[in-house]
Amino acid sequence: ATVAGGEVAAAGVVSFMPGMDPTPATPAAPMVDLLGFGGDEPAPMVAQSPLELSPTQAITQESFQSMWESWGEGEKRTCGVPGVPPAEVLDAHLSSASIFTIASGDLPDMTKLFIFAQAAPGSVGGTFLAECNVMRNSLTVDVTLKTDSPANLMLFWLKLEAKFAEVRA
C-alpha cells in the first residue's frame, strides 16, 4: 500500500521513497494557545459589543435608493413568520426594535417591505438595508440584506429574524 509518497511496511511503518525527506523543511512555528488551555499566558479575551440600533430615523428615500443601488447584490436569507399582518402592523412591530420602513405595501400573495436600521453611536455595526417579502401562503420571509458593515451583517440578521418570529397576524 502507498501512503503520501511512501510505502507501508508490514509492521505499519512508512518508508519514504529515495530522495524524500520525511522531516519538514522548516521548523514548525511555536504553538499559540488561542483557547487558554495551558499556555504560559492566557489567551486575550476580546469583548464583542452587541449591535444596538439607533432609535432615530436618519435615512431618506433618496439616500436609501442610492445605497441600495451602490451596495451590490446583497445577501439572501429566509426565515419563518407565524402570521402575515397588514404592512402597517409589520411597520410598527419592526420600528419597536429601531428597524424602520422606508416603503411597504400589501399585495395579494405577500407584504413587501423595504427597511433600514443604523447602529447606535458606540455600538458595532453600520447601516443595514433590507427588502423583505413576507409570503402569505408559505409563512416565510425572503430577505435581501445589504450593508456598509459586512462583518456585522449577521448581528443585524439575528435581530431582524427574531422580530419576524414574534409577528402575529
XYZ file of C-alpha atoms in Angstrom:
169
model
C 0.000 0.000 0.000
C 1.188 3.538 -0.701
C 0.764 6.472 1.706
C 1.824 10.070 0.928
C 4.723 9.154 -1.307
C 5.889 6.179 0.777
C 5.110 2.529 1.278
C 3.609 0.964 4.358
C 5.787 -1.877 5.579
C 4.292 -4.970 7.136
C 4.643 -3.551 10.667
C 2.734 -0.388 9.694
C 5.896 1.745 9.389
C 6.002 4.176 6.497
C 9.182 4.098 4.446
C 9.680 7.039 2.106
C 10.858 6.879 -1.458
C 14.549 7.606 -2.067
C 15.242 11.341 -2.107
C 12.176 12.228 0.013
C 12.939 13.638 3.437
C 10.078 12.993 5.896
C 11.129 15.899 8.130
C 9.633 19.340 7.489
C 11.784 21.767 5.508
C 11.410 24.491 8.129
C 10.932 24.133 11.858
C 7.335 24.371 12.984
C 6.243 27.692 14.440
C 5.596 27.638 18.170
C 2.029 26.741 19.055
C -0.139 29.621 20.150
C -2.658 28.716 22.816
C -5.705 30.580 21.489
C -8.133 28.937 23.873
C -6.066 29.351 27.039
C -5.718 25.618 27.733
C -2.254 25.558 29.204
C -0.047 28.098 27.521
C 2.222 30.307 29.593
C -0.167 33.227 29.230
C -3.943 33.067 28.942
C -5.440 33.917 25.568
C -6.642 37.516 25.412
C -10.390 37.954 25.728
C -11.923 40.114 23.032
C -15.263 41.549 24.072
C -17.775 41.762 21.243
C -20.134 44.665 21.715
C -23.702 43.779 20.859
C -25.318 45.559 17.962
C -27.504 48.322 19.322
C -29.702 50.080 16.800
C -30.292 53.812 16.735
C -33.856 54.866 17.615
C -33.680 57.776 15.169
C -34.702 57.586 11.525
C -31.887 59.246 9.606
C -32.304 57.826 6.092
C -34.388 59.401 3.344
C -35.953 57.512 0.452
C -33.372 59.042 -1.884
C -30.398 58.004 0.254
C -31.887 54.510 0.730
C -32.227 54.088 -3.029
C -28.702 55.380 -3.648
C -27.172 52.995 -1.080
C -29.338 50.086 -2.305
C -28.103 50.511 -5.871
C -24.441 51.015 -4.950
C -24.077 48.179 -2.395
C -24.212 45.283 -4.867
C -26.388 42.193 -4.875
C -26.639 41.716 -1.123
C -27.087 38.536 0.855
C -30.219 36.371 0.619
C -31.821 34.906 3.749
C -35.120 33.233 4.597
C -36.915 32.801 7.896
C -40.334 31.745 9.110
C -43.096 34.013 10.320
C -46.077 32.915 12.455
C -48.528 35.119 10.552
C -48.732 37.908 7.986
C -50.467 41.031 9.290
C -51.000 44.133 7.119
C -47.949 46.217 6.213
C -48.691 48.970 8.746
C -48.739 46.399 11.578
C -45.383 44.986 10.433
C -44.004 48.534 10.156
C -44.975 49.317 13.762
C -43.686 45.968 15.052
C -40.254 46.400 13.431
C -39.968 50.057 14.448
C -40.288 48.967 18.095
C -36.806 47.435 17.556
C -35.447 50.534 15.740
C -35.861 48.842 12.343
C -37.669 51.362 10.170
C -39.713 51.044 6.988
C -38.858 53.263 4.054
C -41.611 51.768 1.838
C -44.141 48.965 2.194
C -47.249 47.558 0.629
C -49.687 44.674 0.712
C -50.018 42.502 -2.383
C -52.388 39.535 -2.775
C -49.711 36.903 -2.014
C -47.274 38.908 0.146
C -46.432 42.014 2.075
C -43.340 43.773 0.722
C -41.162 45.943 2.949
C -38.032 47.982 2.346
C -36.469 48.552 5.748
C -33.351 50.057 7.292
C -31.534 50.310 10.586
C -28.423 52.100 11.760
C -26.090 51.219 14.588
C -26.332 53.447 17.627
C -23.267 55.585 18.419
C -20.711 53.463 20.279
C -22.181 50.175 19.015
C -20.663 47.807 16.494
C -22.257 47.965 13.101
C -23.101 50.417 10.399
C -26.122 50.923 8.180
C -28.334 47.976 7.223
C -30.875 47.838 4.405
C -33.281 45.033 3.534
C -36.003 44.071 1.108
C -38.439 41.698 2.832
C -41.104 39.699 1.009
C -43.409 38.252 3.670
C -45.155 35.369 1.907
C -48.756 34.688 2.976
C -49.073 31.063 1.789
C -45.719 29.670 2.980
C -45.384 31.895 6.098
C -41.807 32.676 5.153
C -39.896 35.897 4.707
C -37.485 36.152 1.784
C -34.937 38.822 2.666
C -32.194 40.558 0.707
C -29.747 42.236 3.105
C -27.239 44.944 2.249
C -24.814 46.836 4.469
C -21.731 49.013 4.617
C -20.532 46.812 7.517
C -20.378 43.187 6.236
C -18.664 41.939 9.413
C -21.781 42.870 11.401
C -24.453 41.731 8.950
C -25.148 38.529 10.904
C -25.802 40.551 14.072
C -28.447 42.563 12.234
C -29.935 39.454 10.623
C -30.359 37.810 14.039
C -32.242 40.872 15.335
C -34.461 41.003 12.255
C -35.148 37.263 12.300
C -36.113 37.455 15.997
C -38.574 40.282 15.302
C -40.208 38.312 12.469
C -40.543 35.295 14.795
C -42.708 37.468 17.098
C -45.146 38.603 14.375
C -48.792 37.671 14.769
C -51.462 38.061 12.089
